[in-house]
Coordinates of C-alpha atoms and ligand atoms in Angstrom, one line a residue:
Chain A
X133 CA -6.8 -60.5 -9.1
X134 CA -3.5 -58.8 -8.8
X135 CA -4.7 -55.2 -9.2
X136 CA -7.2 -56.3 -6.3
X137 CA -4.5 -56.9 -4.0
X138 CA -2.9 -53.8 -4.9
X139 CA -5.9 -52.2 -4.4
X140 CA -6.3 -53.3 -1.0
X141 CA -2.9 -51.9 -0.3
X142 CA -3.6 -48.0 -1.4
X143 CA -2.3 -45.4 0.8
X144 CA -3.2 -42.9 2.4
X145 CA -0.2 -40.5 2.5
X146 CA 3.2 -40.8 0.0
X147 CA 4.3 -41.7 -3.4
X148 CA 3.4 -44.3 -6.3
X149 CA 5.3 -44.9 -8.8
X150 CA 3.5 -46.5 -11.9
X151 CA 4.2 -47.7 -14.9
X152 CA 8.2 -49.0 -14.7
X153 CA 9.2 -51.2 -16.8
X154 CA 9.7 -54.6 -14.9
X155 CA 13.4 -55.1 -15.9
X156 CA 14.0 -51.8 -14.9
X157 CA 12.0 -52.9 -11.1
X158 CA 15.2 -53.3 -9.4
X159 CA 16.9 -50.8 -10.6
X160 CA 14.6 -48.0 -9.7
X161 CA 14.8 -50.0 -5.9
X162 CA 18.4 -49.3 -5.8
X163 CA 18.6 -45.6 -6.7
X164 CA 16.4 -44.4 -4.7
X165 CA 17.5 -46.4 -2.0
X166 CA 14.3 -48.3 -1.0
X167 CA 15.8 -51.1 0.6
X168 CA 17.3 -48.4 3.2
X169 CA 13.7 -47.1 4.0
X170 CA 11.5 -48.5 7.2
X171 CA 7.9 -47.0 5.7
X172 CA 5.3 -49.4 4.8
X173 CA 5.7 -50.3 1.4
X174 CA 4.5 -52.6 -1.4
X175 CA 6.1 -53.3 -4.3
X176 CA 4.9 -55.3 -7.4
X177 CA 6.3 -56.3 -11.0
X178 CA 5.1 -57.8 -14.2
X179 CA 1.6 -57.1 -13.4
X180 CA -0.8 -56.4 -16.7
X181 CA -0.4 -53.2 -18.1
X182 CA -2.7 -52.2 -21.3
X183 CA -0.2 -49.6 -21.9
X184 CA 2.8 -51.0 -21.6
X185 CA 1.8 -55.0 -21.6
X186 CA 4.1 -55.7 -18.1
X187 CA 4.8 -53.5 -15.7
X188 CA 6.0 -52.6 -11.7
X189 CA 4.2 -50.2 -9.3
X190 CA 5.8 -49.2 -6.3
X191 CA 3.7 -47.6 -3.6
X192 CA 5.2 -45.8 -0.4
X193 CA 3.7 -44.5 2.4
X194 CA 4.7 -41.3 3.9
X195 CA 7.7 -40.6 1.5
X196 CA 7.7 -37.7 -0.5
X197 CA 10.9 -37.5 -2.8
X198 CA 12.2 -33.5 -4.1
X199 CA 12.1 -33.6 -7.9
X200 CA 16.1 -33.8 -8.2
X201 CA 16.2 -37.4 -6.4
X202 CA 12.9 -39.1 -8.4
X203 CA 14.1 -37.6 -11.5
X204 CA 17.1 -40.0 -11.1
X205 CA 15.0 -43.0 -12.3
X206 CA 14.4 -41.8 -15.8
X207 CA 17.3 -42.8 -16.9
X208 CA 15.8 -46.2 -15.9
X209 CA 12.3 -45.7 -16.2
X210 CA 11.2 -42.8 -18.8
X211 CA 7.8 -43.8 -18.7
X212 CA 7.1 -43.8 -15.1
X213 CA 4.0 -41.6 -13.8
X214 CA 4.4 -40.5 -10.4
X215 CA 1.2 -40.3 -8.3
X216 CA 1.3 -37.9 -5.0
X217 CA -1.4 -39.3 -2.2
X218 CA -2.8 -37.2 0.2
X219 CA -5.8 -38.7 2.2
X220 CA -6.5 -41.8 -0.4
X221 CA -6.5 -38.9 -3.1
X222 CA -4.1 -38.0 -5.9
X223 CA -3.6 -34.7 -5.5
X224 CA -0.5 -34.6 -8.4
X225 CA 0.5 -36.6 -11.1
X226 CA 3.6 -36.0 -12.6
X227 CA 6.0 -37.1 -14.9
X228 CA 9.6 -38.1 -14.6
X229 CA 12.4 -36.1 -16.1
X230 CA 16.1 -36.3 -16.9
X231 CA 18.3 -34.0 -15.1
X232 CA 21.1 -32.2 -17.2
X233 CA 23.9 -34.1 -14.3
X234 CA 24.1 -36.9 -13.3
X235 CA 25.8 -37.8 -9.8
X236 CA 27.0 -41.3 -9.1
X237 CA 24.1 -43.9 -10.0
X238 CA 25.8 -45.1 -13.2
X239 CA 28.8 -46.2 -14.0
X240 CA 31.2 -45.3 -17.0
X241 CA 31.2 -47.8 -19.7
X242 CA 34.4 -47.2 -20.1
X243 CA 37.1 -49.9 -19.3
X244 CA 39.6 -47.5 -18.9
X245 CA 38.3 -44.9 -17.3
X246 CA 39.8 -43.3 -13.7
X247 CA 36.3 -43.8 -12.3
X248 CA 36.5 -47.9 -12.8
X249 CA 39.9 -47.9 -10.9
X250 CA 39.6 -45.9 -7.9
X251 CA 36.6 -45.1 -5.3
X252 CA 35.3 -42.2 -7.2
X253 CA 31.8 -41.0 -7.3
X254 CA 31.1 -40.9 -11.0
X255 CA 30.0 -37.6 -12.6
X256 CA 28.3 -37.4 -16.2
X257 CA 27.1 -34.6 -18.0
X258 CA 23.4 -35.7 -20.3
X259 CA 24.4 -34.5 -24.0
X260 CA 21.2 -36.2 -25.3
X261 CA 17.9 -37.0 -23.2
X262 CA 15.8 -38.7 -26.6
X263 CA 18.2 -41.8 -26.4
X264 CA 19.9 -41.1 -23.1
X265 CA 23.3 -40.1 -23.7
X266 CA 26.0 -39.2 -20.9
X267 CA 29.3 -38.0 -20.9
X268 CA 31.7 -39.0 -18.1
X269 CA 33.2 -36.0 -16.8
X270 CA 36.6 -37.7 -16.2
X271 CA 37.4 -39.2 -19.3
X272 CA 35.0 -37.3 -21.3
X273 CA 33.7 -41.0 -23.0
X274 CA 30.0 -41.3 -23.9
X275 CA 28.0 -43.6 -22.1
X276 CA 24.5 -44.7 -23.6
X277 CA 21.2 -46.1 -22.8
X278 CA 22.4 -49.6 -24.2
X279 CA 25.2 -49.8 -22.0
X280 CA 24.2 -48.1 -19.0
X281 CA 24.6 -49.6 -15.7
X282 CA 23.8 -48.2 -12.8
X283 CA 25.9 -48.9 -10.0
Chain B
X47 CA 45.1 -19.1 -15.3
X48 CA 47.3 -18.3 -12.3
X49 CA 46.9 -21.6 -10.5
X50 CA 44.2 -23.2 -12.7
X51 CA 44.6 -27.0 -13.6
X52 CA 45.3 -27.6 -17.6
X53 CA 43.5 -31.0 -18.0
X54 CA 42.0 -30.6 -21.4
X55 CA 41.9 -28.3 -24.1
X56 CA 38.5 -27.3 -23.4
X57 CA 40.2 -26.2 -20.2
X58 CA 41.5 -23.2 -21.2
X59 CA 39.7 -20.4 -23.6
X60 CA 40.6 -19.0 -26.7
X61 CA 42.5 -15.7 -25.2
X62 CA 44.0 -17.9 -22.6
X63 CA 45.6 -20.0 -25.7
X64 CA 46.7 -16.7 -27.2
X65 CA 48.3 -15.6 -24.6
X66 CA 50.5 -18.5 -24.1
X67 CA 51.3 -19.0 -27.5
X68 CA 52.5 -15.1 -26.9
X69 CA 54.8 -16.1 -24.0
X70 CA 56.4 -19.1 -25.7
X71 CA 57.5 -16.7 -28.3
X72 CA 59.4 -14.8 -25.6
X73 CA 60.5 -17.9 -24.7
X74 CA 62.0 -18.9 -27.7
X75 CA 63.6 -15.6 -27.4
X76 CA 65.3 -16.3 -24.2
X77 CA 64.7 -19.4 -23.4
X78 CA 66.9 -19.3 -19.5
X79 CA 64.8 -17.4 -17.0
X80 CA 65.1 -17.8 -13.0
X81 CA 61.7 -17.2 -12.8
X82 CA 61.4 -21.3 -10.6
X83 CA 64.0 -20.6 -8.1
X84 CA 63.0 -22.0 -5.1
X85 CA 59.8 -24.0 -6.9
X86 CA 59.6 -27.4 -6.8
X87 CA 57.4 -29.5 -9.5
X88 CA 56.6 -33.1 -9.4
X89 CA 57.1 -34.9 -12.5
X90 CA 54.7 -38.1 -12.3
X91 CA 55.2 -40.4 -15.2
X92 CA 53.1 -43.6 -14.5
X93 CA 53.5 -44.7 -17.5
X94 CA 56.6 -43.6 -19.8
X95 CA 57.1 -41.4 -22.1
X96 CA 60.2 -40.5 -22.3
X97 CA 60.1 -37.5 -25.0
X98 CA 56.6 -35.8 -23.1
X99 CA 59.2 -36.2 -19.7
X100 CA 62.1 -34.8 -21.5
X101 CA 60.6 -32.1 -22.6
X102 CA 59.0 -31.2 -19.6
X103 CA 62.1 -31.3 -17.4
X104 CA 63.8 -29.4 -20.1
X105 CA 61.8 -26.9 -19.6
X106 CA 61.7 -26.8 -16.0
X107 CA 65.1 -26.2 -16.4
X108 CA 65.8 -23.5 -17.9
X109 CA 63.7 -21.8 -15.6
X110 CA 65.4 -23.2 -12.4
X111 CA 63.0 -25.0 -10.8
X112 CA 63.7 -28.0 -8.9
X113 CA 61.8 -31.7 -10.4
X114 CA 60.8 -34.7 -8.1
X115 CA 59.0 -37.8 -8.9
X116 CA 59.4 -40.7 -10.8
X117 CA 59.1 -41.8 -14.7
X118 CA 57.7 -44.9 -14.5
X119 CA 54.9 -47.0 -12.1
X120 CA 57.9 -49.4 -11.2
X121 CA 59.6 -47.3 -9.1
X122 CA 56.7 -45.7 -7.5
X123 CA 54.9 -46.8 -4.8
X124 CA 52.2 -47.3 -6.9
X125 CA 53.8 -50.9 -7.5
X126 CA 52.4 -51.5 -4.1
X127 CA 49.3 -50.6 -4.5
X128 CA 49.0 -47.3 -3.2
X129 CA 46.1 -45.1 -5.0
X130 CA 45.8 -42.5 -7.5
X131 CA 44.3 -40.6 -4.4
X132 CA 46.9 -41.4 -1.6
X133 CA 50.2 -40.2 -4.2
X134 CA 48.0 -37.0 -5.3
X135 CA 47.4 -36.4 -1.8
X136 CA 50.5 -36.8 -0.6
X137 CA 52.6 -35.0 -3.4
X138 CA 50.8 -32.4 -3.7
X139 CA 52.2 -31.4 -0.3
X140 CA 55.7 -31.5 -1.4
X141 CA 55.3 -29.5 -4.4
X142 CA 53.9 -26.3 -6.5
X143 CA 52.7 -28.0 -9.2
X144 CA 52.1 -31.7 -10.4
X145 CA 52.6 -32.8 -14.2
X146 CA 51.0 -36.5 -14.8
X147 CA 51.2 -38.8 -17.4
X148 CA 48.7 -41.7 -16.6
X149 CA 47.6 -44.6 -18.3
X150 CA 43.8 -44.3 -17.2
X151 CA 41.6 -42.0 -19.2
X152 CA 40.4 -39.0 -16.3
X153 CA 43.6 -39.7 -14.1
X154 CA 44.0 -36.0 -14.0
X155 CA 40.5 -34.6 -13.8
X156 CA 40.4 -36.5 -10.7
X157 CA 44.0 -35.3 -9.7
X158 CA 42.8 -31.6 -10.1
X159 CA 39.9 -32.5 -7.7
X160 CA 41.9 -33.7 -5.2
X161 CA 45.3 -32.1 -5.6
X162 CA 46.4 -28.7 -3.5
X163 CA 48.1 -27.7 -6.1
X164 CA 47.6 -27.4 -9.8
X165 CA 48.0 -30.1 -12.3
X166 CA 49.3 -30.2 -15.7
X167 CA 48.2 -33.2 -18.3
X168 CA 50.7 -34.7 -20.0
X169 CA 48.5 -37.3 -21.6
X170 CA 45.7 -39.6 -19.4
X171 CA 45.5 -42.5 -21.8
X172 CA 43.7 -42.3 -24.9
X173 CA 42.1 -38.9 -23.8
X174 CA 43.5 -35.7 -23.5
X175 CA 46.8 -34.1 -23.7
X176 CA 46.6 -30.2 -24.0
X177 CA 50.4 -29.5 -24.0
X178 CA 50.7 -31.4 -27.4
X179 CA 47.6 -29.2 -28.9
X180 CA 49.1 -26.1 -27.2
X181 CA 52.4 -27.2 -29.3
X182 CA 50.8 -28.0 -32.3
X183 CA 49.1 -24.6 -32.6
X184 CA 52.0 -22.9 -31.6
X185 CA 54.3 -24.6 -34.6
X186 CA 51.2 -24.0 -37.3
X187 CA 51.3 -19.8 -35.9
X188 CA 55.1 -19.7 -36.4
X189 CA 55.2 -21.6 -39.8
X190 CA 52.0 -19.5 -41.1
X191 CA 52.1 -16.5 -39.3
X192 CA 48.7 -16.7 -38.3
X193 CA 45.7 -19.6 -37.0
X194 CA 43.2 -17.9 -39.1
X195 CA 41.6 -19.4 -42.2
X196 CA 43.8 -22.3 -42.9
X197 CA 43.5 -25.4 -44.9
X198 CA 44.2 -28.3 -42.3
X199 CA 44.8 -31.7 -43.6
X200 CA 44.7 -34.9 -41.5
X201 CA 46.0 -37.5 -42.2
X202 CA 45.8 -41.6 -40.6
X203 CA 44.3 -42.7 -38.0
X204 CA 41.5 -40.2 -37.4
X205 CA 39.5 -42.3 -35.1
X206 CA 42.0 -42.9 -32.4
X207 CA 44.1 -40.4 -32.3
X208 CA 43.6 -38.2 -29.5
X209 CA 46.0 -35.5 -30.4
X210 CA 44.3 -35.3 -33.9
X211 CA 40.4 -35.0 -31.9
X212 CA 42.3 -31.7 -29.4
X213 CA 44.2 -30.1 -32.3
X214 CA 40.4 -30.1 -34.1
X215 CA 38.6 -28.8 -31.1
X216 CA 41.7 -25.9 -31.1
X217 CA 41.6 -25.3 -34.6
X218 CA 37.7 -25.0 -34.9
X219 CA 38.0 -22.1 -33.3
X220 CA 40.2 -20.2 -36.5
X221 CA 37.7 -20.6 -39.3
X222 CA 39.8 -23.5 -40.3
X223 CA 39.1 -25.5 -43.6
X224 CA 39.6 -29.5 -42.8
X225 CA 40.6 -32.1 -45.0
X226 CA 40.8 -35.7 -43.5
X227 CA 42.5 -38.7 -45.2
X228 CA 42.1 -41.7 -43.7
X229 CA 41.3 -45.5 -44.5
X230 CA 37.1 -46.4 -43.8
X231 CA 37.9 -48.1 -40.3
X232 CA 39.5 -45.5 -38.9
X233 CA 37.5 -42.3 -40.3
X234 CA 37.0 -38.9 -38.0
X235 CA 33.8 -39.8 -35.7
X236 CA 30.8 -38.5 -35.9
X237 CA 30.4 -36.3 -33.1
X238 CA 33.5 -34.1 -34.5
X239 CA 32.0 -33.4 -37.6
X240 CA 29.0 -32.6 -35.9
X241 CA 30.8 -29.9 -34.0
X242 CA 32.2 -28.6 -37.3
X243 CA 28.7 -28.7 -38.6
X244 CA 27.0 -26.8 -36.3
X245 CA 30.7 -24.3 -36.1
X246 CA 29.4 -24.1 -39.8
X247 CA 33.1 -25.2 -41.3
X248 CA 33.7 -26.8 -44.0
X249 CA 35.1 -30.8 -43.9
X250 CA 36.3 -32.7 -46.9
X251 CA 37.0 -36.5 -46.0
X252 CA 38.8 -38.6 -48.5
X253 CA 39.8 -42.4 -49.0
X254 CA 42.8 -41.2 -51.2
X255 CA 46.0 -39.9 -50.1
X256 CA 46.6 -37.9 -53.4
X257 CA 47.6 -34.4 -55.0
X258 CA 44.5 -33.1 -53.1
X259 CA 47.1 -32.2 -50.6
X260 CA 48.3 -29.3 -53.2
X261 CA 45.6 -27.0 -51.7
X262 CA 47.3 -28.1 -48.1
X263 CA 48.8 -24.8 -45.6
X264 CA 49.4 -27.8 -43.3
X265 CA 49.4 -31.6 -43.3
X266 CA 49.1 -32.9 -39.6
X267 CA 50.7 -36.8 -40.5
X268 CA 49.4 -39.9 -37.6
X269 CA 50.7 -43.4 -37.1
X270 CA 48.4 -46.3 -38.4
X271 CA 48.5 -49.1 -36.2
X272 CA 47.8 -52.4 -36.9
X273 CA 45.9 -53.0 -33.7
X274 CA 43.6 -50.5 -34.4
X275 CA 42.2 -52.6 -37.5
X276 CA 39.5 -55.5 -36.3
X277 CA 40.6 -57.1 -39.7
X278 CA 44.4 -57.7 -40.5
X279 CA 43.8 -58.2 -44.2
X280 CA 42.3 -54.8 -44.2
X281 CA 45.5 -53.1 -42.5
X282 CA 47.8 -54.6 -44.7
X283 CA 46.2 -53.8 -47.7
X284 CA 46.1 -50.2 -46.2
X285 CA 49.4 -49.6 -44.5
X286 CA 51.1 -48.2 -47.1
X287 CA 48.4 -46.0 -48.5
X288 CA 49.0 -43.4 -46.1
X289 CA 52.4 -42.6 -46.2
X290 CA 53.7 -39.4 -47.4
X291 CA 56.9 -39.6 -50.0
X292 CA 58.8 -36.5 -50.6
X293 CA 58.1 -36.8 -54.5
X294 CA 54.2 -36.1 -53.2
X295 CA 55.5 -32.7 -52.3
X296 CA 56.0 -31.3 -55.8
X297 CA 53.2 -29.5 -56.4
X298 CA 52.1 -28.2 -52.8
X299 CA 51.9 -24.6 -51.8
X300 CA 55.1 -22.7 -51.0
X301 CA 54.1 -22.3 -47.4
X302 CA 53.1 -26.3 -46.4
X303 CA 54.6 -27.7 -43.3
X304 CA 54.5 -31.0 -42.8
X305 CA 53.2 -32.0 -38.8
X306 CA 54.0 -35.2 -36.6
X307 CA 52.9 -35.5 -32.9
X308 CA 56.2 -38.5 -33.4
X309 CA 57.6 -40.9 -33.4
X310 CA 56.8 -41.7 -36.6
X311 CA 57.0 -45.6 -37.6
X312 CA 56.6 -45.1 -41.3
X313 CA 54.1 -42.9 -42.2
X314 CA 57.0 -40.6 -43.3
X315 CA 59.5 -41.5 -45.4
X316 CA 62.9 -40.3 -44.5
X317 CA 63.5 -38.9 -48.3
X318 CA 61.2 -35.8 -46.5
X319 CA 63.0 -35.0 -44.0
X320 CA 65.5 -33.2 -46.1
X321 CA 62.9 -31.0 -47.6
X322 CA 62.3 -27.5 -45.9
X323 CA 58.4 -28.3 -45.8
X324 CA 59.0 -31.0 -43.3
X325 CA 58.7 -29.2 -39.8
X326 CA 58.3 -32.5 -37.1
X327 CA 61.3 -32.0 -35.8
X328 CA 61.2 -28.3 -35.1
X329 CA 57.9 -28.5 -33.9
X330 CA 59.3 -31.1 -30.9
X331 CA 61.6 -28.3 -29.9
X332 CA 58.4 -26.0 -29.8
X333 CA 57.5 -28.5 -26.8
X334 CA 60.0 -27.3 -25.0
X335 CA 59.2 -22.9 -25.1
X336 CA 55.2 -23.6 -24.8
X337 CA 55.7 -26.2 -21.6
X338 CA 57.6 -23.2 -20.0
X339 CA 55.0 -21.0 -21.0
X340 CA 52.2 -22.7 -19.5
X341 CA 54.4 -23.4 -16.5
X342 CA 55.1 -19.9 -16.0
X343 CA 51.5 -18.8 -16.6
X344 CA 50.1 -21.7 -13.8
X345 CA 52.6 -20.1 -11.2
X346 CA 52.1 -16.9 -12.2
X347 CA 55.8 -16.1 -12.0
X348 CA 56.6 -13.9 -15.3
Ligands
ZN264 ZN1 34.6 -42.2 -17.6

């Protein structure tokens, strides 16, 4: 039933974004902004996935994202297949990737840090992309996939 | 490095280090130099530290420069709230160069982003403080008469130390042989050893404090803090285990120097201090010549 209703909502031009995993839904919302955009979308979470058992699809028409803005959601969402639409037909698939920076999205995990005093846009370098692993530019800390929080 | 920021040790290449361990030499020579006259450097201490301050405005000086700022948050505006970002922003008109101290861990990477002028780290919290490492490797050169192909022994608290983590990151760079002593809780992490792995040099750790410090050129001494330990029991049964007694320094090499970033607590007992190996105090006074050499080398003024 719920793939039906996704089904009825297909596109015709844009992006979707399959396989996320459902606690990661809202975070992929927030960094790439979707909540700022005024295309038609739909959106959907914990829906049956044989891969992956629950899962969240986002579909958007008419929004193309460059590679250096989607690939911000693997830190979230490694898994996630991207889907390009053009004219009802997928005319890419592609996987997401980590980028070797990292510009604001996540904050430091570290108490101390400069970056969780002032207004500072947060800069990390990735020193492992297996089992994410960043390190904060300003105090130089590691921040992992466990504690990650993006911001 | 004419106008570059020193933040951290990384900051700065291996030449770069050579030549201003080079130019505090000269400086230990003749320490008084007008090469400041007519500079004005801003000396902001939000947190103490009175002997990094000291040794700063010591140096400052002898070099007639001018200081401004403050040596604690309390009489700063800070106390009323003002940002990092506002002081940077407005010192960093008044001056030529800033030297921070800062409780917060990437205060002064963010100063050097923001600043007009360049900045100088005198310590951001647990992270970084290059003029210490820079002063470190300036007393081992003297004492040794060379960085190359040492035996380095470290000895404490090897996990939370930040001037032991800088001085390794220097000294991996001189085919340096490490030894570290240090209870289980507070061992050298795992990402330093992996940098000497992959440097391909060699790394002893041991539990013991014992006469495996014969083979020692240098013994780098840290404070264990009882903080540090999540179980007291554990830090009282330790705290005496790492202390260095001068009767320990029988057998050593003829050319051991004994290190301390200071102050000490008790990690050294006095009974050392008398014995030529023990170099601490000197290597304070080395502060002084290697702060006016990377002073001088920022402003470009020799
Ligand atoms: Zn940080």
């Amino acid at each position: 039933m719920k793939d039906k209703i996704l089904e009825v909502s297909a596109i015709e031009n844009g992006t979707v974004i399959d396989h996320i995993p459902p606690k990661a839904f809202f975070k992929v919302i927030a960094i790439l902004g979707l909540d700022k955009l005024d295309t038609q979308m739909t959106l959907g979470t914990n829906l049956h996935s044989k891969k992956i058992g629950k899962k969240a699809i986002v579909k958007l028409s008419d929004v193309f994202f460059p590679d250096k803005d989607i690939n911000k959601i693997a830190l979230v969402a490694p898994q996630a297949k991207l889907n390009i639409i053009k004219n009802y037909d997928v005319v890419e698939k592609r996987v997401v990737e980590i980028p070797d920076d990292i510009i604001g999205i996540v904050k430091c995990m570290n108490p101390k840090c400069i970056t969780n005093s002032e207004k500072i846009v947060t800069k990390f370098k990735v020193v492992s992309k297996k089992e994410v692993k960043l390190k904060c530019l300003y105090c130089e800390k590691i921040t992992d996939q466990d504690n990650m929080q993006v911001i | 490095m004419k106008n570059k920021s020193l933040v951290s040790i990384t900051d700065f290449s291996k030449s770069e280090y050579m030549k201003i361990l080079s130019l505090a030499e000269e400086y230990e020579r003749k320490p008084v130099r007008n090469l400041l006259t007519g500079k004005v450097i801003a000396n902001l201490f939000f947190e103490p530290s009175t002997r990094t301050r000291l040794s700063f405005e010591s140096a400052i000086n002898k070099m007639g420069g001018r200081i401004i700022g403050f040596s604690d948050s309390g009489s700063s505006s800070v106390t009323k709230g003002e940002t990092l970002y506002d002081t940077i922003k407005i010192v960093s008109n008044y001056c030529d160069l800033i030297v921070m101290r800062h409780p917060l861990e990437g205060s002064a990477r963010f100063a050097s982003e923001i600043s007009s002028v360049p900045v100088i780290n005198a310590g951001d919290g647990a992270n970084q403080h290059p003029t210490q490492t820079l002063l470190d490797l300036y007393s081992i050169k003297k004492t040794q008469g060379k960085l190359d192909n040492l035996t380095l022994f470290i000895v404490g608290d090897l996990k939370y130390g930040r001037t032991v983590h800088s001085l390794l990151m220097a000294m991996s760079q001189f085919n340096t042989t490490f030894h570290f002593i240090s209870p289980e809780e507070l061992k050298m992490p795992e990402e330093y050893k992996i940098l000497l792995r992959s440097l391909g040099l060699k790394y002893h750790e041991h539990k013991d404090f014992t006469d495996i410090i014969a083979e020692a050129d240098i013994i780098y001494m840290t404070r264990v803090q009882k903080e540090r330990f999540s179980d007291p029991i554990e830090y009282e049964r330790t705290k005496n285990a790492y202390v260095l007694k001068n009767k320990m320094l029988t057998n050593t090499k003829e050319n051991l120097k004994i290190l301390h970033p200071l102050p000490r607590v008790n990690e050294i007992e006095q009974d050392v201090d008398i014995n030529p190996k023990a170099y601490y105090f000197t290597q304070a006074l080395n502060g002084v010549f290697i702060r006016q050499a990377i002073i001088s080398s920022i402003l470009d003024v020799n």
